[in-house]
Coordinates of C-alpha atoms and ligand atoms in Angstrom, one line a residue:
V26 CA 113.6 120.4 98.6
G27 CA 115.2 117.7 100.6
G28 CA 118.4 116.7 99.4
A29 CA 120.3 114.2 101.9
G30 CA 117.6 112.0 102.0
D31 CA 114.7 113.9 103.7
V32 CA 112.2 112.6 102.4
A33 CA 108.9 114.3 104.3
S34 CA 110.8 117.5 103.1
F35 CA 110.8 116.9 99.9
V36 CA 107.2 115.7 99.7
T37 CA 105.6 118.2 102.1
G38 CA 107.0 120.9 99.5
F39 CA 106.2 119.1 96.9
E40 CA 102.5 120.1 98.3
E41 CA 103.3 122.8 98.2
M42 CA 104.4 122.8 94.5
S43 CA 100.5 123.3 93.9
Y44 CA 99.5 126.7 94.4
G45 CA 102.5 127.6 91.9
D46 CA 102.4 125.4 88.9
V47 CA 101.3 121.8 88.8
S48 CA 103.3 121.3 84.6
L49 CA 106.4 122.4 86.9
Q50 CA 105.4 120.4 89.8
V51 CA 105.4 117.4 87.8
K52 CA 108.1 118.2 86.2
V53 CA 110.4 118.2 89.2
G54 CA 108.3 114.9 90.3
V55 CA 110.0 113.1 87.1
Q56 CA 112.6 114.2 87.4
F57 CA 113.4 114.2 91.2
G58 CA 110.9 110.4 92.7
L59 CA 109.9 108.8 90.0
F60 CA 113.1 109.3 87.7
G61 CA 115.2 109.3 90.2
G62 CA 113.3 107.7 93.0
A63 CA 113.3 104.5 90.8
I64 CA 117.5 104.5 90.8
Q65 CA 117.7 105.4 94.3
Q66 CA 115.3 102.1 94.8
L67 CA 115.9 99.6 92.4
G68 CA 119.7 100.9 91.9
T69 CA 122.3 99.6 94.3
A70 CA 126.0 101.9 95.1
R71 CA 127.1 101.9 91.5
H72 CA 124.3 103.1 90.7
H73 CA 123.5 105.7 92.6
E74 CA 127.8 106.9 92.7
R75 CA 127.3 107.1 88.8
F76 CA 124.2 109.2 88.7
L77 CA 122.7 110.9 91.5
P78 CA 124.2 113.6 91.4
G79 CA 123.4 114.4 88.3
V80 CA 120.0 113.6 88.9
L81 CA 120.1 116.5 91.4
D82 CA 122.5 118.8 89.3
L83 CA 120.4 118.7 86.3
S84 CA 123.2 117.4 84.5
V85 CA 120.8 114.1 84.3
V86 CA 117.8 114.2 82.8
G87 CA 115.7 111.3 81.9
C88 CA 112.2 110.1 82.5
F89 CA 110.6 107.2 83.8
A90 CA 109.2 104.7 81.7
M91 CA 107.0 102.6 82.3
T92 CA 103.8 103.4 81.0
E93 CA 102.6 101.2 77.4
T94 CA 100.4 101.8 74.7
G95 CA 98.4 98.0 75.4
H96 CA 99.4 97.9 78.9
G97 CA 98.9 100.9 82.7
S98 CA 97.2 99.2 85.4
D99 CA 98.6 95.9 84.4
V100 CA 102.2 96.7 84.9
Q101 CA 103.4 92.4 84.7
A102 CA 101.6 92.1 81.0
L103 CA 104.2 94.9 79.1
G104 CA 105.2 93.2 76.1
T105 CA 108.9 95.6 76.5
T106 CA 111.7 93.0 76.6
A107 CA 115.0 93.2 77.8
T108 CA 117.3 89.8 76.5
F109 CA 120.4 89.6 77.3
L110 CA 123.5 88.7 75.0
A111 CA 126.2 87.0 77.2
D112 CA 128.6 87.4 75.0
D113 CA 128.6 90.7 74.1
D114 CA 127.7 91.4 77.9
V115 CA 124.3 93.6 77.6
F116 CA 120.8 93.8 77.3
V117 CA 119.4 94.3 73.7
L118 CA 116.0 96.0 74.2
D119 CA 112.9 96.2 71.8
T120 CA 109.5 96.9 71.2
P121 CA 107.7 93.6 70.2
G122 CA 104.6 95.6 68.7
P123 CA 102.8 99.1 68.3
E124 CA 101.0 97.5 71.7
A125 CA 104.5 98.4 73.9
W126 CA 105.6 101.6 73.4
K127 CA 106.6 103.5 76.0
D128 CA 103.5 106.1 76.1
Y129 CA 102.5 109.0 78.5
I130 CA 106.6 109.3 79.7
G131 CA 106.6 112.3 80.9
N132 CA 110.2 114.7 79.8
A133 CA 110.2 112.0 77.7
A134 CA 109.4 114.3 74.2
A135 CA 111.8 116.8 75.2
H136 CA 113.8 117.1 77.7
A137 CA 116.1 113.9 78.8
R138 CA 119.0 112.4 77.9
W139 CA 118.3 109.6 80.4
A140 CA 115.0 106.6 80.4
V141 CA 114.4 104.3 83.8
V142 CA 112.6 102.1 81.2
F143 CA 110.8 98.3 82.5
A144 CA 110.7 95.3 80.7
Q145 CA 110.8 92.0 80.3
L146 CA 113.9 90.1 81.5
H147 CA 115.0 87.0 79.7
T148 CA 118.4 85.7 80.1
A149 CA 119.0 81.9 78.5
G150 CA 115.7 81.8 77.4
A151 CA 114.1 82.6 80.6
D152 CA 111.7 85.2 81.6
H153 CA 112.0 86.5 85.3
G154 CA 109.4 88.3 84.4
V155 CA 109.2 92.9 85.0
H156 CA 112.0 94.7 86.1
A157 CA 114.6 98.1 85.7
L158 CA 117.1 99.1 83.1
L159 CA 119.2 102.2 82.6
V160 CA 118.9 103.7 79.3
R161 CA 120.0 106.4 77.1
I162 CA 117.7 107.6 74.5
R163 CA 119.0 110.9 73.6
D164 CA 122.1 112.1 73.0
D165 CA 123.5 115.0 74.5
D166 CA 122.1 117.0 71.8
G167 CA 119.0 115.7 72.0
T168 CA 119.2 113.7 69.5
P169 CA 117.5 110.6 70.0
V170 CA 121.0 107.3 70.1
P171 CA 120.0 104.6 67.3
G172 CA 117.5 102.9 67.8
V173 CA 116.0 104.4 70.0
Q174 CA 112.8 105.8 68.0
I175 CA 110.6 109.4 70.5
G176 CA 107.1 111.0 69.7
D177 CA 105.4 113.5 71.7
D178 CA 102.0 112.5 72.6
G179 CA 100.1 116.0 71.9
H180 CA 98.1 118.5 73.5
K181 CA 97.1 117.6 76.3
L182 CA 93.4 117.8 78.6
G183 CA 95.8 120.1 80.9
L184 CA 99.8 119.2 82.2
N185 CA 101.1 121.0 79.1
G186 CA 103.8 122.3 80.8
V187 CA 105.3 119.0 80.5
D188 CA 106.1 116.9 77.3
N189 CA 105.3 113.5 77.3
G190 CA 106.3 110.5 75.0
R191 CA 106.0 107.6 73.0
L192 CA 109.4 105.5 73.3
A193 CA 110.5 102.3 71.2
F194 CA 113.5 100.5 71.8
E195 CA 115.6 98.3 68.4
G196 CA 117.6 96.5 68.8
V197 CA 119.5 98.7 71.5
R198 CA 122.2 97.4 73.7
V199 CA 122.1 98.0 77.5
P200 CA 125.5 97.5 79.7
R201 CA 124.6 95.0 81.4
D202 CA 125.9 97.1 84.8
Q203 CA 122.8 99.1 83.9
L204 CA 120.2 96.6 85.2
L205 CA 118.8 98.5 89.1
D206 CA 119.6 94.9 90.4
R207 CA 118.7 95.7 93.8
F208 CA 116.4 93.3 93.8
A209 CA 117.6 91.3 91.3
A210 CA 121.3 90.4 89.4
V211 CA 122.2 89.1 86.3
D212 CA 126.0 87.4 86.3
A213 CA 128.4 88.1 83.2
D214 CA 127.5 83.8 82.2
G215 CA 123.7 85.2 81.9
T216 CA 122.9 83.6 85.2
Y217 CA 120.2 84.9 86.8
S218 CA 119.6 85.9 90.9
S219 CA 117.2 86.9 93.7
P220 CA 117.4 88.0 97.3
I221 CA 113.4 86.8 97.2
E222 CA 112.7 84.6 95.7
N223 CA 108.9 83.7 93.7
P224 CA 107.9 85.6 91.2
T225 CA 104.9 88.0 92.0
R226 CA 106.7 88.8 95.5
R227 CA 109.6 90.5 94.0
F228 CA 107.0 92.5 91.4
F229 CA 105.4 93.4 94.1
T230 CA 108.5 94.1 96.4
M231 CA 110.6 96.6 93.4
L232 CA 106.9 98.3 92.6
G233 CA 106.0 98.9 96.2
T234 CA 109.8 100.1 96.7
L235 CA 108.4 103.4 94.6
V236 CA 105.9 104.5 97.4
Q237 CA 106.7 107.9 97.5
G238 CA 105.3 109.0 94.4
R239 CA 102.2 107.7 95.0
V240 CA 102.5 109.5 98.3
A241 CA 103.7 112.1 97.1
V242 CA 100.7 112.8 94.3
A243 CA 98.5 112.4 96.9
G244 CA 100.0 115.3 98.5
A245 CA 99.8 117.2 95.5
G246 CA 96.1 116.9 95.5
I247 CA 95.5 118.0 98.6
G248 CA 97.9 121.0 97.8
A249 CA 95.5 121.2 94.7
A250 CA 92.2 121.0 96.8
K251 CA 93.3 124.2 100.3
L252 CA 94.0 126.3 96.9
A253 CA 91.3 125.3 95.1
A254 CA 89.2 126.1 98.6
T255 CA 91.4 129.3 99.4
I256 CA 89.9 130.9 96.6
A257 CA 86.5 130.0 96.2
V258 CA 86.0 130.8 100.2
K259 CA 87.5 134.2 99.8
H260 CA 85.9 134.9 97.2
G261 CA 82.2 133.5 98.6
E262 CA 83.8 136.4 101.7
R263 CA 83.6 138.9 99.1
R264 CA 81.0 138.7 96.9
T265 CA 78.0 139.8 97.4
Q266 CA 74.2 139.2 95.4
F267 CA 70.6 139.5 96.4
A268 CA 69.6 141.8 99.4
A269 CA 67.1 140.2 101.9
P270 CA 64.0 142.5 102.0
G271 CA 63.6 146.0 103.2
D272 CA 65.2 149.5 101.8
D273 CA 68.4 149.6 103.3
A274 CA 69.0 146.0 103.7
P275 CA 73.1 145.8 102.2
E276 CA 73.7 142.6 99.9
V277 CA 73.8 139.2 101.3
R278 CA 77.8 137.6 101.0
L279 CA 76.9 135.2 99.6
L280 CA 78.9 132.5 102.7
D281 CA 76.0 133.6 104.3
Y282 CA 73.6 131.8 102.5
A283 CA 73.1 128.1 104.2
V284 CA 73.2 126.6 100.6
H285 CA 77.0 127.9 99.6
Q286 CA 78.6 126.9 103.1
Q287 CA 77.4 122.9 102.8
R288 CA 79.1 123.2 99.1
L289 CA 82.3 125.1 100.7
L290 CA 82.4 124.0 104.4
P291 CA 82.7 119.6 104.5
R292 CA 85.2 120.3 101.1
V293 CA 87.3 122.3 103.8
A294 CA 87.1 120.0 106.5
R295 CA 87.7 117.0 104.1
T296 CA 90.8 118.4 103.3
Y297 CA 91.6 119.1 107.0
A298 CA 91.4 115.7 107.3
L299 CA 92.9 114.9 104.8
H300 CA 95.9 116.7 105.2
F301 CA 96.5 115.0 108.7
A302 CA 96.5 111.8 107.0
Q303 CA 98.4 113.0 104.7
Q304 CA 100.3 114.0 108.0
E305 CA 100.6 110.0 109.1
L306 CA 101.4 109.0 106.0
V307 CA 104.5 111.2 105.4
E308 CA 105.1 110.3 108.5
L309 CA 105.2 106.7 107.9
L310 CA 107.4 107.3 105.1
H311 CA 109.9 108.4 106.1
A312 CA 110.5 106.3 109.0
V313 CA 110.2 103.7 106.1
A314 CA 112.5 105.7 103.6
T315 CA 115.6 107.0 106.3
G316 CA 115.1 103.2 108.1
E317 CA 114.4 104.5 111.4
V318 CA 111.2 101.7 110.3
T319 CA 112.3 98.1 109.5
D320 CA 109.6 96.0 110.0
E321 CA 108.5 94.3 106.5
E322 CA 104.8 94.3 107.8
E323 CA 104.9 98.9 108.7
R324 CA 106.1 98.1 105.1
R325 CA 103.0 97.1 103.9
R326 CA 101.3 99.1 105.9
L327 CA 102.6 102.5 104.1
E328 CA 102.0 100.8 100.3
T329 CA 98.4 100.4 101.5
R330 CA 97.3 103.5 103.4
A331 CA 99.4 105.5 100.4
A332 CA 97.5 103.2 97.9
G333 CA 94.5 104.7 100.2
Q334 CA 94.9 107.9 100.6
K335 CA 96.3 108.3 97.2
A336 CA 92.9 107.5 95.4
L337 CA 90.6 109.8 98.3
A338 CA 93.0 112.7 98.0
T339 CA 92.8 112.9 93.9
W340 CA 89.3 112.3 93.8
H341 CA 88.3 114.9 96.3
A342 CA 90.8 117.4 94.4
T343 CA 89.0 117.1 91.7
D344 CA 85.7 117.5 93.5
T345 CA 87.2 120.3 95.2
V346 CA 88.5 122.3 92.2
Q347 CA 85.1 121.5 91.0
E348 CA 82.8 123.2 92.8
A349 CA 85.2 125.8 93.9
R350 CA 84.8 127.0 90.1
E351 CA 81.0 127.1 90.5
A352 CA 80.5 128.8 93.2
T353 CA 82.6 131.5 92.2
G354 CA 80.4 132.1 89.5
G355 CA 81.6 133.6 86.0
F356 CA 85.1 134.6 87.9
G357 CA 85.9 131.4 88.8
Y358 CA 85.9 130.6 85.2
L359 CA 88.5 133.7 83.7
S360 CA 91.8 132.1 83.2
E361 CA 92.9 134.5 86.2
N362 CA 92.0 133.3 89.0
R363 CA 93.7 130.1 88.4
L364 CA 91.1 127.3 88.6
G365 CA 90.2 126.4 84.7
Q366 CA 94.0 125.6 84.9
L367 CA 94.1 124.1 88.6
K368 CA 91.3 122.2 87.2
S369 CA 92.9 121.1 83.4
D370 CA 95.9 119.9 85.0
T371 CA 95.1 117.8 88.8
D372 CA 92.7 116.4 87.0
V373 CA 94.7 113.5 85.7
F374 CA 96.2 112.4 90.0
T375 CA 93.1 110.1 90.0
T376 CA 95.5 108.5 86.4
F377 CA 99.0 109.2 86.8
E378 CA 100.4 107.0 90.3
G379 CA 97.6 104.3 90.0
A380 CA 94.4 104.7 88.3
N381 CA 92.0 105.4 91.7
H382 CA 90.1 101.8 90.8
V383 CA 92.9 100.2 90.9
L384 CA 94.7 101.5 93.6
L385 CA 91.7 100.6 96.3
Q386 CA 92.0 97.0 94.4
L387 CA 94.9 97.0 96.1
V388 CA 93.6 98.0 99.4
A389 CA 91.4 96.1 99.9
K390 CA 93.8 93.2 99.1
S391 CA 95.5 94.0 101.5
L392 CA 92.9 93.8 104.1
L393 CA 92.0 90.5 103.1
T394 CA 94.4 89.2 104.1
R395 CA 95.6 91.3 106.7
Y396 CA 99.6 92.5 105.9
R397 CA 100.3 88.5 105.8
Q398 CA 103.9 88.0 105.8
D399 CA 102.6 85.9 101.9
F400 CA 100.7 89.2 100.7
G401 CA 103.5 90.2 98.4
S402 CA 102.5 87.0 96.4
L403 CA 99.7 87.1 96.0
D404 CA 97.8 88.9 92.9
L405 CA 94.4 89.7 93.3
L406 CA 92.9 86.6 92.0
G407 CA 95.5 84.5 94.2
T408 CA 94.0 86.9 96.7
A409 CA 90.6 85.7 96.4
R410 CA 91.1 82.1 96.3
F411 CA 93.6 83.0 99.8
V412 CA 90.4 83.9 101.3
A413 CA 88.8 81.6 99.8
E414 CA 90.5 78.7 101.4
Q415 CA 91.9 80.6 104.7
A416 CA 89.5 81.2 107.7
V417 CA 90.0 84.8 107.6
D418 CA 88.4 86.9 110.6
V419 CA 88.0 90.8 109.7
V420 CA 88.6 93.4 112.9
V421 CA 89.3 96.3 112.1
E422 CA 93.1 96.7 113.1
R423 CA 94.6 99.6 114.9
L424 CA 97.8 101.1 116.2
Q425 CA 98.5 101.0 119.2
A426 CA 99.1 104.3 119.6
R427 CA 95.4 104.7 119.2
S428 CA 94.0 103.4 122.8
L429 CA 92.1 107.4 123.1
V430 CA 89.8 105.6 119.7
R431 CA 89.3 102.9 121.9
S432 CA 88.4 104.4 124.6
L433 CA 85.8 107.4 123.0
I434 CA 84.4 103.9 121.4
D435 CA 83.6 102.2 124.9
A436 CA 82.8 105.7 126.1
V437 CA 80.8 105.0 123.4
D438 CA 78.3 101.7 124.5
G439 CA 74.7 100.8 125.8
R440 CA 74.1 104.6 125.4
E441 CA 72.6 104.5 121.6
G442 CA 69.8 106.4 120.6
E443 CA 70.1 108.0 123.2
V444 CA 74.0 109.7 122.5
S445 CA 74.3 112.6 121.0
V446 CA 75.2 112.9 116.5
L447 CA 78.2 115.5 117.9
D448 CA 79.6 112.3 119.4
R449 CA 83.4 111.5 118.9
G450 CA 83.4 108.7 119.7
W451 CA 80.2 107.5 118.1
H452 CA 81.5 108.9 114.9
L453 CA 84.1 106.5 115.5
Q454 CA 81.5 103.2 116.5
L455 CA 80.2 103.9 113.4
F456 CA 83.0 104.1 111.1
E457 CA 84.4 101.0 112.2
Q458 CA 81.5 98.9 111.6
R459 CA 80.6 99.9 108.5
E460 CA 85.0 98.3 107.9
E461 CA 84.1 95.6 109.7
H462 CA 80.9 94.7 108.7
V463 CA 81.9 94.6 104.3
L464 CA 84.4 92.6 104.4
Q465 CA 83.3 91.1 106.5
T466 CA 79.9 90.2 104.4
L467 CA 83.0 90.6 101.4
V468 CA 84.9 88.3 102.5
Q469 CA 82.1 86.2 103.0
R470 CA 80.7 86.7 99.5
L471 CA 84.2 86.2 98.0
R472 CA 84.0 82.6 100.3
R473 CA 80.5 81.0 98.5
L474 CA 81.1 82.4 95.1
T475 CA 84.8 80.9 94.5
A476 CA 83.3 77.6 95.1
E477 CA 80.5 77.7 92.7
K478 CA 82.3 80.0 90.3
G479 CA 86.4 80.4 90.4
A480 CA 88.2 83.2 91.5
F481 CA 88.2 85.5 88.6
A482 CA 83.6 85.6 87.8
A483 CA 84.2 85.6 91.9
F484 CA 86.1 88.6 92.4
N485 CA 84.6 90.6 89.1
E486 CA 80.8 89.1 90.8
V487 CA 82.1 91.2 93.6
Q488 CA 83.9 94.3 92.8
D489 CA 81.3 97.3 94.3
H490 CA 81.9 95.5 96.9
V491 CA 85.2 95.3 97.1
L492 CA 85.8 98.9 97.0
L493 CA 83.5 99.4 99.7
A494 CA 86.0 97.7 102.1
A495 CA 88.4 100.0 100.6
T496 CA 87.0 102.9 100.6
A497 CA 85.3 102.5 103.9
H498 CA 89.1 101.4 105.8
V499 CA 90.5 104.6 103.5
E500 CA 87.4 106.9 105.5
R501 CA 87.5 105.1 108.9
T502 CA 92.2 106.0 109.2
V503 CA 91.7 109.9 107.8
L504 CA 88.9 110.2 111.1
D505 CA 91.2 108.3 114.2
A506 CA 93.9 110.5 112.3
F507 CA 91.8 114.0 112.8
V508 CA 90.9 112.5 116.5
A509 CA 95.3 112.0 117.0
A510 CA 95.6 115.3 115.3
I511 CA 93.5 117.2 118.1
D512 CA 94.2 115.7 121.1
A513 CA 97.4 116.7 120.0
C514 CA 96.6 119.9 120.3
D515 CA 97.4 122.2 122.7
D516 CA 95.8 125.1 122.4
P517 CA 91.9 125.2 123.5
A518 CA 90.9 127.7 121.1
V519 CA 92.7 125.4 118.2
T520 CA 91.3 122.6 119.7
A521 CA 87.3 124.0 119.9
V522 CA 87.5 124.8 115.7
L523 CA 89.0 121.5 115.3
D524 CA 86.6 119.8 116.8
R525 CA 83.5 121.1 114.7
V526 CA 85.6 120.6 111.9
C527 CA 85.9 117.1 112.3
D528 CA 82.3 117.1 113.7
L529 CA 81.7 118.5 110.1
Y530 CA 84.0 116.0 108.2
A531 CA 83.0 112.9 110.0
L532 CA 79.7 113.1 109.6
T533 CA 78.8 114.9 105.9
V534 CA 80.9 111.3 105.8
V535 CA 77.7 108.9 107.3
R536 CA 75.3 111.7 105.0
D537 CA 76.9 111.0 102.0
E538 CA 76.1 107.5 102.5
R539 CA 73.2 106.9 105.4
G540 CA 71.9 104.7 102.6
W541 CA 73.5 102.3 103.9
F542 CA 74.5 102.9 107.4
Q543 CA 70.0 102.4 107.2
E544 CA 70.1 99.2 104.4
H545 CA 72.5 98.3 106.7
G546 CA 69.9 98.6 110.8
F547 CA 72.5 101.2 112.2
L548 CA 71.1 103.9 110.9
T549 CA 66.9 105.0 111.9
G550 CA 65.1 107.7 109.3
A551 CA 65.6 110.0 112.8
R552 CA 69.0 109.7 113.1
S553 CA 69.6 110.5 109.6
K554 CA 67.6 112.9 110.4
A555 CA 68.7 114.3 112.6
V556 CA 72.6 113.8 111.3
L557 CA 71.5 116.0 107.9
R558 CA 70.3 118.3 110.3
A559 CA 73.9 118.4 112.5
V560 CA 75.8 119.1 108.8
N561 CA 73.9 121.6 107.7
G562 CA 73.9 124.2 112.0
L563 CA 77.7 122.2 111.5
C564 CA 78.1 125.2 108.3
S565 CA 76.0 127.9 109.8
D566 CA 78.3 127.0 113.7
L567 CA 81.6 127.3 111.6
R568 CA 80.4 130.2 108.7
P569 CA 82.5 132.7 111.2
H570 CA 85.3 131.1 110.9
A571 CA 85.7 130.2 107.6
E572 CA 87.8 132.8 105.9
D573 CA 90.2 131.9 109.4
L574 CA 90.1 127.9 108.2
V575 CA 91.3 128.4 104.6
D576 CA 94.1 130.8 105.6
A577 CA 95.5 128.4 108.2
F578 CA 96.4 126.0 104.6
G579 CA 99.0 129.2 105.0
I580 CA 99.6 130.0 101.5
P581 CA 101.2 133.4 100.8
D582 CA 99.7 136.1 98.7
G583 CA 101.9 135.8 96.1
L584 CA 101.0 131.9 94.7
L585 CA 97.0 132.5 95.2
R586 CA 97.7 135.6 92.6
A587 CA 93.6 134.5 92.1
P588 CA 92.4 138.8 92.3
I589 CA 88.9 137.3 94.1
A590 CA 90.5 136.4 96.4
L591 CA 93.1 138.8 97.5
R592 CA 90.7 141.6 96.9
E593 CA 89.6 143.8 100.2
V594 CA 85.9 142.9 101.1
G595 CA 84.2 146.4 98.7
E596 CA 86.9 146.6 96.9
P597 CA 86.1 146.9 93.5
Y598 CA 87.0 143.6 91.1
L599 CA 89.0 145.4 88.3
D600 CA 89.6 148.4 90.8
A601 CA 91.2 145.0 92.6
R602 CA 93.3 143.8 89.7
E603 CA 94.8 147.0 88.4
R604 CA 96.3 147.5 91.9
L605 CA 97.6 143.6 92.6
V606 CA 99.0 144.6 87.9
A607 CA 100.8 147.2 89.4
D608 CA 101.7 145.9 92.3
G609 CA 104.1 143.1 90.9
V610 CA 101.0 139.9 91.9
L611 CA 99.8 138.6 88.6
P612 CA 101.4 139.9 85.5
E613 CA 98.9 141.9 82.6
P614 CA 96.0 140.5 81.9
E615 CA 96.1 138.7 78.8
V616 CA 93.5 139.0 76.2
G617 CA 91.4 136.2 75.8
G618 CA 88.3 135.3 73.4
R619 CA 85.2 136.5 73.2
G620 CA 81.8 135.4 73.8
Ligands
FAD10 C1 99.6 112.9 81.9 C2 100.5 111.8 82.2 C3 101.7 111.2 82.5 C4 102.1 110.0 83.1 N1 102.6 110.6 83.2 C5 104.0 108.1 83.2 C6 105.2 108.2 82.4 O1 106.0 109.4 83.6 N2 105.7 106.4 83.5 C7 104.6 106.4 83.1 O2 105.7 104.9 83.2 N3 102.9 106.7 82.7 C8 103.0 107.2 83.1 N4 101.4 107.9 83.3 C9 101.2 106.9 82.7 C10 99.9 106.3 83.8 O3 100.4 105.5 84.8 C11 99.1 105.0 83.1 O4 97.6 106.2 82.5 C12 97.7 105.1 84.3 O5 98.0 103.6 85.5 C13 96.5 104.1 84.1 O6 97.3 102.8 82.8 P1 96.2 103.1 81.1 O7 96.3 104.5 81.2 O8 96.5 101.5 80.3 O9 94.8 102.8 81.9 P2 93.4 101.7 82.0 O10 94.4 101.1 82.7 O11 93.6 101.0 80.9 O12 92.5 102.0 82.8 C14 91.5 102.7 82.3 C15 89.8 102.8 82.7 O13 90.3 101.2 83.7 C16 90.2 100.8 84.9 N5 90.8 99.3 85.1 C17 92.3 98.6 84.8 N6 92.0 97.8 85.2 C18 90.0 97.6 86.1 C19 90.7 96.2 86.7 N7 90.8 95.6 86.4 N8 89.5 96.4 86.9 C20 88.4 97.2 87.0 N9 88.7 99.3 86.2 C21 89.7 98.6 86.1 C22 90.9 102.1 85.8 O14 90.9 102.0 86.7 C23 90.5 103.2 84.8 O15 90.0 103.6 85.7 C24 101.3 109.2 82.2 C25 99.3 109.1 82.3 C26 99.2 110.6 81.5 C27 97.6 110.7 81.2

């Protein structure tokens, strides 16, 4: 999918691969997204011409070797070195010690012949920071080339269809023209040059171009949540348990139990919300990647949104898969019903492409600096200092196109107290007030504490506050996206249901955060109880639409594959399994463990 520069198709197709096999999805992501993407984004025309056709037809199989055993989140601290030898016109790649082995690298343990290696670049005794080079690691028959050591990370919690491995380099000579030199070049005499003078800014610019991976993993998380929610909701519609009193009373479907609705439907609603936010994010990515949008500020907005969306979407996936597993009881524990594999395979989404807590700090950084020109030249400590020194106004910035949101919020003014808990303007206002208040008080604390204790201690002391600011921001942008999607829908029946789903998303966030809202005077105790009642009421209102809501995710039966989700209402499980095997939808069952 998505050749010819169609980034949106690639990322959307990638999301849908969550329905099939997540190991295969990650193999695809490593080869085409990470390896090919790094060549595309960090390389120049000669790299594109020489390598990209082979990346696409798999004659050049590669990996993306950034993380080391000693450093994952802190990429600037990598230990691998690439030292330029002018006499031989090569970089010499070295791993200085065990902590600097490249680690967890997808495709490295078995299949990759090439690697994009991130290393500290040295020329004529000067250190220029982390840069990427294309390095041959195995010859065509798969033998590691001289100087390259390769290990296997072994069995993992999940994704065991991916060969994650370790790499070390000793005096490996890399021709000068294999430096991926879009952002920095080295001449034959060893002269280093870059269009971006500030090294921190250069580093963040380089990493920023790799944003597509984060957008893709966010999508993969949403795809996994869609699959898990579909399996659990369909099971809830088919499975009966206990009967109401009375001789002839039929057994009750799980989804007719209030708590079952309350476990599953808010997660379906959040999946919808994240889906719409993802659509906007993919459109922005596409516009930036195709050059339709060239504005620096939009690029930074893309990076921020990608980081925030990736964190929230992958946590949502982990949460939804777990709830789906429990909501499907013993059936959900059987491998043939897919949730176990999905759970172990998607768990790492919260870690790779940036650990989620670290990503939320990046989101907060851009909020604190308000996407300023010098954004890229600040690390987190620089951000704390910046905030301490500048008079930063805190206002929630919305896209121009959000006049709809503004008018809904303005319509709430003056009616506080009487306004319905289902009023969309009130939801939007609450989300905005939370974001503004959390950010405002964060700025005040950072200013005070930085003066007292210095930037590092200050930032560390307010770290939970930083994460809350980022979360409040992302949840607000997700709600905005949902509201915009409903506005764009021209089918009144669909709009009516989506409106209720959006209410459920918004009020679930308010319910979960009701402690904070009450502590800060945005919600009275009585209104908080009203929110709780509304959430439960919405779950019951939406119950008749539950299966339609998951059917709308459009997962074909051949990909859904879980017998609990595919059996007819009233059809015994074992009969359904037999039918699905006979129809070729399911393979013959495997013999599993006993007890
Ligand atoms: C299956 C798998 C595949 C992978 N594939 C690749 C690949 O192909 N290429 C590649 O280069 N890498 C790959 N990785 C590596 C992955 O990107 C890193 O694991 C990830 O960036 C986290 O780094 P780390 O493991 O060193 O964890 P750490 O950075 O040590 O983080 C551990 C925990 O500490 C938290 N933490 C870290 N710093 C801070 C801070 N400043 N404040 C608060 N909390 C903090 C994190 O949020 C996290 O919860 C893969 C990893 C796995 C598990």
